[in-house]
Amino acid sequence: RKEVEQDPGPFNVPEGATVAFNCTYSNSASQSFFWYRQDCRKEPKLLMSVYSSGNEDGRFTAQLNRASQYISLLIRDSKLSDSATYLCAVNLHNTGKLIFGQGTTLQVKP
Amino acid sequence: DVKVTQSSRYLVKRTGEKVFLECVQDMDHENMFWYRQDPGLGLRLIYFSYDVKMKEKGDIPEGYSVSREKKERFSLILESASTNQTSMYLCASSLSGASTFGSGTRLTVV
Protein backbone atom coordinates (compact mmCIF):
# COMPACT_ATOMS: atom_id res chain seq x y z
CA ARG A 1 0.00 0.00 0.00
CA LYS A 2 1.32 3.43 -0.91
CA GLU A 3 1.95 5.79 1.98
CA VAL A 4 -0.12 8.54 0.39
CA GLU A 5 -2.78 7.78 -2.19
CA GLN A 6 -4.86 9.92 -4.49
CA ASP A 7 -7.26 9.17 -7.30
CA PRO A 8 -5.30 10.37 -10.36
CA GLY A 9 -8.46 11.36 -12.23
CA PRO A 10 -8.78 13.20 -14.50
CA PHE A 11 -11.72 15.04 -13.06
CA ASN A 12 -13.51 16.87 -15.88
CA VAL A 13 -15.96 19.44 -14.57
CA PRO A 14 -17.82 22.43 -16.03
CA GLU A 15 -17.08 25.96 -14.92
CA GLY A 16 -18.92 26.82 -11.75
CA ALA A 17 -19.01 23.25 -10.48
CA THR A 18 -17.94 22.15 -7.03
CA VAL A 19 -15.33 19.42 -6.98
CA ALA A 20 -13.73 17.51 -4.13
CA PHE A 21 -10.56 15.48 -3.94
CA ASN A 22 -9.56 13.05 -1.24
CA CYS A 23 -6.15 11.85 -0.21
CA THR A 24 -5.53 8.95 2.17
CA TYR A 25 -2.37 8.38 4.21
CA SER A 26 -1.23 5.21 5.90
CA ASN A 27 0.91 6.41 8.80
CA SER A 28 -1.11 7.54 11.79
CA ALA A 29 1.96 9.38 13.13
CA SER A 30 1.73 11.92 10.31
CA GLN A 31 1.89 15.40 11.77
CA SER A 32 1.14 17.96 9.12
CA PHE A 33 -0.60 18.04 5.79
CA PHE A 34 -0.58 20.18 2.68
CA TRP A 35 -2.16 20.64 -0.71
CA TYR A 36 0.03 21.71 -3.61
CA ARG A 37 -0.97 22.81 -7.09
CA GLN A 38 1.15 21.93 -10.09
CA ASP A 39 0.65 23.37 -13.54
CA CYS A 40 1.90 21.53 -16.60
CA ARG A 41 5.70 21.56 -16.81
CA LYS A 42 5.98 23.73 -13.71
CA GLU A 43 7.02 23.08 -10.14
CA PRO A 44 4.51 22.30 -7.36
CA LYS A 45 3.40 25.36 -5.45
CA LEU A 46 1.87 25.36 -2.00
CA LEU A 47 -1.87 25.90 -2.22
CA MET A 48 -2.72 25.55 1.45
CA SER A 49 -1.83 23.83 4.68
CA VAL A 50 -4.45 21.59 6.23
CA TYR A 51 -5.31 22.17 9.86
CA SER A 52 -7.14 19.87 12.22
CA SER A 53 -10.08 22.23 12.49
CA GLY A 54 -10.33 22.62 8.74
CA ASN A 55 -9.47 25.80 6.91
CA GLU A 56 -10.77 27.88 4.07
CA ASP A 57 -9.10 30.21 1.60
CA GLY A 58 -11.60 31.83 -0.72
CA ARG A 59 -13.13 29.11 -2.88
CA PHE A 60 -10.87 26.43 -1.43
CA THR A 61 -11.57 24.41 1.71
CA ALA A 62 -9.24 21.83 3.19
CA GLN A 63 -10.18 19.32 5.85
CA LEU A 64 -8.41 16.65 7.85
CA ASN A 65 -9.98 13.49 9.19
CA ARG A 66 -7.45 11.84 11.50
CA ALA A 67 -9.72 8.97 12.48
CA SER A 68 -10.09 7.84 8.87
CA GLN A 69 -6.65 9.11 7.86
CA TYR A 70 -7.56 11.29 4.92
CA ILE A 71 -7.45 14.90 3.88
CA SER A 72 -9.74 16.57 1.41
CA LEU A 73 -9.76 19.61 -0.83
CA LEU A 74 -13.01 21.21 -1.94
CA ILE A 75 -13.07 23.73 -4.76
CA ARG A 76 -16.25 25.75 -5.16
CA ASP A 77 -17.28 27.69 -8.27
CA SER A 78 -14.54 26.16 -10.41
CA LYS A 79 -12.71 28.45 -12.82
CA LEU A 80 -10.91 27.53 -16.02
CA SER A 81 -7.72 28.65 -14.29
CA ASP A 82 -8.18 25.95 -11.63
CA SER A 83 -7.19 23.34 -14.22
CA ALA A 84 -4.03 21.76 -12.82
CA THR A 85 -2.77 18.77 -10.91
CA TYR A 86 -3.38 18.84 -7.17
CA LEU A 87 -0.89 17.02 -4.98
CA CYS A 88 -1.40 16.16 -1.35
CA ALA A 89 1.62 15.94 0.93
CA VAL A 90 2.10 14.49 4.37
CA ASN A 91 4.86 15.33 6.84
CA LEU A 92 5.92 12.70 9.36
CA HIS A 93 7.11 13.98 12.72
CA ASN A 94 7.36 17.55 11.35
CA THR A 95 10.76 16.74 9.93
CA GLY A 96 10.17 18.71 6.77
CA LYS A 97 10.37 15.53 4.72
CA LEU A 98 7.17 15.39 2.70
CA ILE A 99 5.61 12.32 1.18
CA PHE A 100 3.53 13.16 -1.86
CA GLY A 101 0.55 11.55 -3.43
CA GLN A 102 0.63 10.93 -7.14
CA GLY A 103 -1.62 13.91 -7.81
CA THR A 104 -5.17 14.40 -9.08
CA THR A 105 -5.69 16.11 -12.42
CA LEU A 106 -8.51 18.60 -12.72
CA GLN A 107 -9.80 19.91 -16.05
CA VAL A 108 -12.36 22.68 -15.84
CA LYS A 109 -14.23 23.12 -19.11
CA PRO A 110 -16.25 26.09 -20.38
CA ASP B 1 9.34 34.75 -0.17
CA VAL B 2 11.73 31.84 -0.24
CA LYS B 3 13.51 31.50 -3.48
CA VAL B 4 14.89 28.17 -4.58
CA THR B 5 17.02 28.42 -7.69
CA GLN B 6 18.05 25.51 -9.88
CA SER B 7 20.94 26.26 -12.15
CA SER B 8 19.56 24.79 -15.38
CA ARG B 9 16.06 24.56 -16.77
CA TYR B 10 16.94 22.03 -19.49
CA LEU B 11 19.94 19.75 -19.82
CA VAL B 12 20.92 17.16 -22.39
CA LYS B 13 23.72 14.79 -21.44
CA ARG B 14 25.26 11.68 -22.89
CA THR B 15 25.15 8.24 -21.31
CA GLY B 16 28.08 7.77 -18.95
CA GLU B 17 28.66 11.47 -18.30
CA LYS B 18 28.93 12.80 -14.76
CA VAL B 19 26.14 15.31 -14.25
CA PHE B 20 25.85 18.01 -11.58
CA LEU B 21 22.53 19.62 -10.75
CA GLU B 22 22.83 22.66 -8.51
CA CYS B 23 20.27 24.13 -6.15
CA VAL B 24 20.51 27.26 -4.02
CA GLN B 25 18.01 28.63 -1.50
CA ASP B 26 18.09 32.08 0.03
CA MET B 27 16.10 31.71 3.27
CA ASP B 28 18.52 29.95 5.58
CA HIS B 29 16.46 26.76 5.56
CA GLU B 30 17.92 23.75 7.33
CA ASN B 31 16.27 21.14 5.12
CA MET B 32 16.88 20.56 1.46
CA PHE B 33 15.56 17.84 -0.83
CA TRP B 34 16.00 16.39 -4.28
CA TYR B 35 13.07 14.71 -6.02
CA ARG B 36 12.50 13.34 -9.46
CA GLN B 37 9.10 13.38 -11.10
CA ASP B 38 7.99 10.98 -13.79
CA PRO B 39 4.57 10.48 -15.41
CA GLY B 40 2.53 7.95 -13.49
CA LEU B 41 5.06 7.74 -10.66
CA GLY B 42 4.66 11.12 -9.02
CA LEU B 43 7.35 12.81 -6.94
CA ARG B 44 9.98 10.45 -5.57
CA LEU B 45 12.56 11.50 -3.00
CA ILE B 46 16.16 10.84 -4.02
CA TYR B 47 18.17 12.38 -1.17
CA PHE B 48 17.69 14.95 1.53
CA SER B 49 19.78 16.90 3.99
CA TYR B 50 18.96 18.40 7.38
CA ASP B 51 22.23 20.24 7.83
CA VAL B 52 25.55 21.09 6.24
CA LYS B 53 27.60 18.04 5.35
CA MET B 54 24.71 15.82 6.33
CA LYS B 55 22.75 13.66 3.90
CA GLU B 56 20.22 10.88 4.02
CA LYS B 57 18.96 8.53 1.36
CA GLY B 58 15.45 8.89 0.16
CA ASP B 59 13.40 6.28 -1.64
CA ILE B 60 15.45 6.02 -4.84
CA PRO B 61 19.09 6.95 -4.15
CA GLU B 62 20.71 4.41 -6.50
CA GLY B 63 22.82 6.05 -9.16
CA TYR B 64 22.87 9.40 -7.36
CA SER B 65 24.93 11.17 -4.75
CA VAL B 66 24.64 14.60 -3.13
CA SER B 67 26.81 17.27 -1.62
CA ARG B 68 25.98 19.94 0.93
CA GLU B 69 29.08 21.94 1.69
CA LYS B 70 27.19 25.14 2.48
CA LYS B 71 23.78 25.60 4.05
CA GLU B 72 22.30 27.32 1.04
CA ARG B 73 23.51 24.90 -1.61
CA PHE B 74 22.53 21.29 -2.26
CA SER B 75 23.94 19.53 -5.28
CA LEU B 76 22.72 16.35 -6.93
CA ILE B 77 25.30 14.27 -8.77
CA LEU B 78 24.63 11.57 -11.33
CA GLU B 79 27.87 9.60 -11.23
CA SER B 80 27.37 7.99 -14.64
CA ALA B 81 24.22 9.16 -16.36
CA SER B 82 21.93 6.53 -17.85
CA THR B 83 18.88 6.85 -20.07
CA ASN B 84 16.59 5.77 -17.22
CA GLN B 85 17.63 8.92 -15.37
CA THR B 86 15.88 11.06 -17.95
CA SER B 87 13.38 12.93 -15.81
CA MET B 88 12.29 16.19 -14.24
CA TYR B 89 14.44 16.93 -11.18
CA LEU B 90 13.05 19.19 -8.49
CA CYS B 91 14.92 20.70 -5.58
CA ALA B 92 13.06 21.90 -2.48
CA SER B 93 13.84 23.49 0.86
CA SER B 94 11.95 23.89 4.13
CA LEU B 95 12.20 24.69 7.82
CA SER B 96 9.96 22.01 9.27
CA GLY B 97 6.71 22.28 7.37
CA ALA B 98 5.81 22.93 3.79
CA SER B 99 8.55 22.81 1.18
CA THR B 100 9.24 25.42 -1.47
CA PHE B 101 10.33 24.06 -4.83
CA GLY B 102 12.70 25.28 -7.46
CA SER B 103 11.47 25.52 -11.03
CA GLY B 104 12.97 22.16 -11.94
CA THR B 105 15.57 20.80 -14.32
CA ARG B 106 14.39 18.68 -17.19
CA LEU B 107 17.26 16.29 -17.85
CA THR B 108 17.47 14.18 -20.97
CA VAL B 109 20.14 11.49 -21.16
CA VAL B 110 20.85 10.30 -24.70
GROMACS .gro file of C-alpha atoms in nm:
model
  220
    1ARG     CA    1   0.000   0.000   0.000
    2LYS     CA    2   0.132   0.343  -0.091
    3GLU     CA    3   0.195   0.579   0.198
    4VAL     CA    4  -0.012   0.854   0.039
    5GLU     CA    5  -0.278   0.778  -0.219
    6GLN     CA    6  -0.486   0.992  -0.449
    7ASP     CA    7  -0.726   0.917  -0.730
    8PRO     CA    8  -0.530   1.037  -1.036
    9GLY     CA    9  -0.846   1.136  -1.223
   10PRO     CA   10  -0.878   1.320  -1.450
   11PHE     CA   11  -1.172   1.504  -1.306
   12ASN     CA   12  -1.351   1.687  -1.588
   13VAL     CA   13  -1.596   1.944  -1.457
   14PRO     CA   14  -1.782   2.243  -1.603
   15GLU     CA   15  -1.708   2.596  -1.492
   16GLY     CA   16  -1.892   2.682  -1.175
   17ALA     CA   17  -1.901   2.325  -1.048
   18THR     CA   18  -1.794   2.215  -0.703
   19VAL     CA   19  -1.533   1.942  -0.698
   20ALA     CA   20  -1.373   1.751  -0.413
   21PHE     CA   21  -1.056   1.548  -0.394
   22ASN     CA   22  -0.956   1.305  -0.124
   23CYS     CA   23  -0.615   1.185  -0.021
   24THR     CA   24  -0.553   0.895   0.217
   25TYR     CA   25  -0.237   0.838   0.421
   26SER     CA   26  -0.123   0.521   0.590
   27ASN     CA   27   0.091   0.641   0.880
   28SER     CA   28  -0.111   0.754   1.179
   29ALA     CA   29   0.196   0.938   1.313
   30SER     CA   30   0.173   1.192   1.031
   31GLN     CA   31   0.189   1.540   1.177
   32SER     CA   32   0.114   1.796   0.912
   33PHE     CA   33  -0.060   1.804   0.579
   34PHE     CA   34  -0.058   2.018   0.268
   35TRP     CA   35  -0.216   2.064  -0.071
   36TYR     CA   36   0.003   2.171  -0.361
   37ARG     CA   37  -0.097   2.281  -0.709
   38GLN     CA   38   0.115   2.193  -1.009
   39ASP     CA   39   0.065   2.337  -1.354
   40CYS     CA   40   0.190   2.153  -1.660
   41ARG     CA   41   0.570   2.156  -1.681
   42LYS     CA   42   0.598   2.373  -1.371
   43GLU     CA   43   0.702   2.308  -1.014
   44PRO     CA   44   0.451   2.230  -0.736
   45LYS     CA   45   0.340   2.536  -0.545
   46LEU     CA   46   0.187   2.536  -0.200
   47LEU     CA   47  -0.187   2.590  -0.222
   48MET     CA   48  -0.272   2.555   0.145
   49SER     CA   49  -0.183   2.383   0.468
   50VAL     CA   50  -0.445   2.159   0.623
   51TYR     CA   51  -0.531   2.217   0.986
   52SER     CA   52  -0.714   1.987   1.222
   53SER     CA   53  -1.008   2.223   1.249
   54GLY     CA   54  -1.033   2.262   0.874
   55ASN     CA   55  -0.947   2.580   0.691
   56GLU     CA   56  -1.077   2.788   0.407
   57ASP     CA   57  -0.910   3.021   0.160
   58GLY     CA   58  -1.160   3.183  -0.072
   59ARG     CA   59  -1.313   2.911  -0.288
   60PHE     CA   60  -1.087   2.643  -0.143
   61THR     CA   61  -1.157   2.441   0.171
   62ALA     CA   62  -0.924   2.183   0.319
   63GLN     CA   63  -1.018   1.932   0.585
   64LEU     CA   64  -0.841   1.665   0.785
   65ASN     CA   65  -0.998   1.349   0.919
   66ARG     CA   66  -0.745   1.184   1.150
   67ALA     CA   67  -0.972   0.897   1.248
   68SER     CA   68  -1.009   0.784   0.887
   69GLN     CA   69  -0.665   0.911   0.786
   70TYR     CA   70  -0.756   1.129   0.492
   71ILE     CA   71  -0.745   1.490   0.388
   72SER     CA   72  -0.974   1.657   0.141
   73LEU     CA   73  -0.976   1.961  -0.083
   74LEU     CA   74  -1.301   2.121  -0.194
   75ILE     CA   75  -1.307   2.373  -0.476
   76ARG     CA   76  -1.625   2.575  -0.516
   77ASP     CA   77  -1.728   2.769  -0.827
   78SER     CA   78  -1.454   2.616  -1.041
   79LYS     CA   79  -1.271   2.845  -1.282
   80LEU     CA   80  -1.091   2.753  -1.602
   81SER     CA   81  -0.772   2.865  -1.429
   82ASP     CA   82  -0.818   2.595  -1.163
   83SER     CA   83  -0.719   2.334  -1.422
   84ALA     CA   84  -0.403   2.176  -1.282
   85THR     CA   85  -0.277   1.877  -1.091
   86TYR     CA   86  -0.338   1.884  -0.717
   87LEU     CA   87  -0.089   1.702  -0.498
   88CYS     CA   88  -0.140   1.616  -0.135
   89ALA     CA   89   0.162   1.594   0.093
   90VAL     CA   90   0.210   1.449   0.437
   91ASN     CA   91   0.486   1.533   0.684
   92LEU     CA   92   0.592   1.270   0.936
   93HIS     CA   93   0.711   1.398   1.272
   94ASN     CA   94   0.736   1.755   1.135
   95THR     CA   95   1.076   1.674   0.993
   96GLY     CA   96   1.017   1.871   0.677
   97LYS     CA   97   1.037   1.553   0.472
   98LEU     CA   98   0.717   1.539   0.270
   99ILE     CA   99   0.561   1.232   0.118
  100PHE     CA  100   0.353   1.316  -0.186
  101GLY     CA  101   0.055   1.155  -0.343
  102GLN     CA  102   0.063   1.093  -0.714
  103GLY     CA  103  -0.162   1.391  -0.781
  104THR     CA  104  -0.517   1.440  -0.908
  105THR     CA  105  -0.569   1.611  -1.242
  106LEU     CA  106  -0.851   1.860  -1.272
  107GLN     CA  107  -0.980   1.991  -1.605
  108VAL     CA  108  -1.236   2.268  -1.584
  109LYS     CA  109  -1.423   2.312  -1.911
  110PRO     CA  110  -1.625   2.609  -2.038
  111ASP     CA  111   0.934   3.475  -0.017
  112VAL     CA  112   1.173   3.184  -0.024
  113LYS     CA  113   1.351   3.150  -0.348
  114VAL     CA  114   1.489   2.817  -0.458
  115THR     CA  115   1.702   2.842  -0.769
  116GLN     CA  116   1.805   2.551  -0.988
  117SER     CA  117   2.094   2.626  -1.215
  118SER     CA  118   1.956   2.479  -1.538
  119ARG     CA  119   1.606   2.456  -1.677
  120TYR     CA  120   1.694   2.203  -1.949
  121LEU     CA  121   1.994   1.975  -1.982
  122VAL     CA  122   2.092   1.716  -2.239
  123LYS     CA  123   2.372   1.479  -2.144
  124ARG     CA  124   2.526   1.168  -2.289
  125THR     CA  125   2.515   0.824  -2.131
  126GLY     CA  126   2.808   0.777  -1.895
  127GLU     CA  127   2.866   1.147  -1.830
  128LYS     CA  128   2.893   1.280  -1.476
  129VAL     CA  129   2.614   1.531  -1.425
  130PHE     CA  130   2.585   1.801  -1.158
  131LEU     CA  131   2.253   1.962  -1.075
  132GLU     CA  132   2.283   2.266  -0.851
  133CYS     CA  133   2.027   2.413  -0.615
  134VAL     CA  134   2.051   2.726  -0.402
  135GLN     CA  135   1.801   2.863  -0.150
  136ASP     CA  136   1.809   3.208   0.003
  137MET     CA  137   1.610   3.171   0.327
  138ASP     CA  138   1.852   2.995   0.558
  139HIS     CA  139   1.646   2.676   0.556
  140GLU     CA  140   1.792   2.375   0.733
  141ASN     CA  141   1.627   2.114   0.512
  142MET     CA  142   1.688   2.056   0.146
  143PHE     CA  143   1.556   1.784  -0.083
  144TRP     CA  144   1.600   1.639  -0.428
  145TYR     CA  145   1.307   1.471  -0.602
  146ARG     CA  146   1.250   1.334  -0.946
  147GLN     CA  147   0.910   1.338  -1.110
  148ASP     CA  148   0.799   1.098  -1.379
  149PRO     CA  149   0.457   1.048  -1.541
  150GLY     CA  150   0.253   0.795  -1.349
  151LEU     CA  151   0.506   0.774  -1.066
  152GLY     CA  152   0.466   1.112  -0.902
  153LEU     CA  153   0.735   1.281  -0.694
  154ARG     CA  154   0.998   1.045  -0.557
  155LEU     CA  155   1.256   1.150  -0.300
  156ILE     CA  156   1.616   1.084  -0.402
  157TYR     CA  157   1.817   1.238  -0.117
  158PHE     CA  158   1.769   1.495   0.153
  159SER     CA  159   1.978   1.690   0.399
  160TYR     CA  160   1.896   1.840   0.738
  161ASP     CA  161   2.223   2.024   0.783
  162VAL     CA  162   2.555   2.109   0.624
  163LYS     CA  163   2.760   1.804   0.535
  164MET     CA  164   2.471   1.582   0.633
  165LYS     CA  165   2.275   1.366   0.390
  166GLU     CA  166   2.022   1.088   0.402
  167LYS     CA  167   1.896   0.853   0.136
  168GLY     CA  168   1.545   0.889   0.016
  169ASP     CA  169   1.340   0.628  -0.164
  170ILE     CA  170   1.545   0.602  -0.484
  171PRO     CA  171   1.909   0.695  -0.415
  172GLU     CA  172   2.071   0.441  -0.650
  173GLY     CA  173   2.282   0.605  -0.916
  174TYR     CA  174   2.287   0.940  -0.736
  175SER     CA  175   2.493   1.117  -0.475
  176VAL     CA  176   2.464   1.460  -0.313
  177SER     CA  177   2.681   1.727  -0.162
  178ARG     CA  178   2.598   1.994   0.093
  179GLU     CA  179   2.908   2.194   0.169
  180LYS     CA  180   2.719   2.514   0.248
  181LYS     CA  181   2.378   2.560   0.405
  182GLU     CA  182   2.230   2.732   0.104
  183ARG     CA  183   2.351   2.490  -0.161
  184PHE     CA  184   2.253   2.129  -0.226
  185SER     CA  185   2.394   1.953  -0.528
  186LEU     CA  186   2.272   1.635  -0.693
  187ILE     CA  187   2.530   1.427  -0.877
  188LEU     CA  188   2.463   1.157  -1.133
  189GLU     CA  189   2.787   0.960  -1.123
  190SER     CA  190   2.737   0.799  -1.464
  191ALA     CA  191   2.422   0.916  -1.636
  192SER     CA  192   2.193   0.653  -1.785
  193THR     CA  193   1.888   0.685  -2.007
  194ASN     CA  194   1.659   0.577  -1.722
  195GLN     CA  195   1.763   0.892  -1.537
  196THR     CA  196   1.588   1.106  -1.795
  197SER     CA  197   1.338   1.293  -1.581
  198MET     CA  198   1.229   1.619  -1.424
  199TYR     CA  199   1.444   1.693  -1.118
  200LEU     CA  200   1.305   1.919  -0.849
  201CYS     CA  201   1.492   2.070  -0.558
  202ALA     CA  202   1.306   2.190  -0.248
  203SER     CA  203   1.384   2.349   0.086
  204SER     CA  204   1.195   2.389   0.413
  205LEU     CA  205   1.220   2.469   0.782
  206SER     CA  206   0.996   2.201   0.927
  207GLY     CA  207   0.671   2.228   0.737
  208ALA     CA  208   0.581   2.293   0.379
  209SER     CA  209   0.855   2.281   0.118
  210THR     CA  210   0.924   2.542  -0.147
  211PHE     CA  211   1.033   2.406  -0.483
  212GLY     CA  212   1.270   2.528  -0.746
  213SER     CA  213   1.147   2.552  -1.103
  214GLY     CA  214   1.297   2.216  -1.194
  215THR     CA  215   1.557   2.080  -1.432
  216ARG     CA  216   1.439   1.868  -1.719
  217LEU     CA  217   1.726   1.629  -1.785
  218THR     CA  218   1.747   1.418  -2.097
  219VAL     CA  219   2.014   1.149  -2.116
  220VAL     CA  220   2.085   1.030  -2.470
   0.00000   0.00000   0.00000
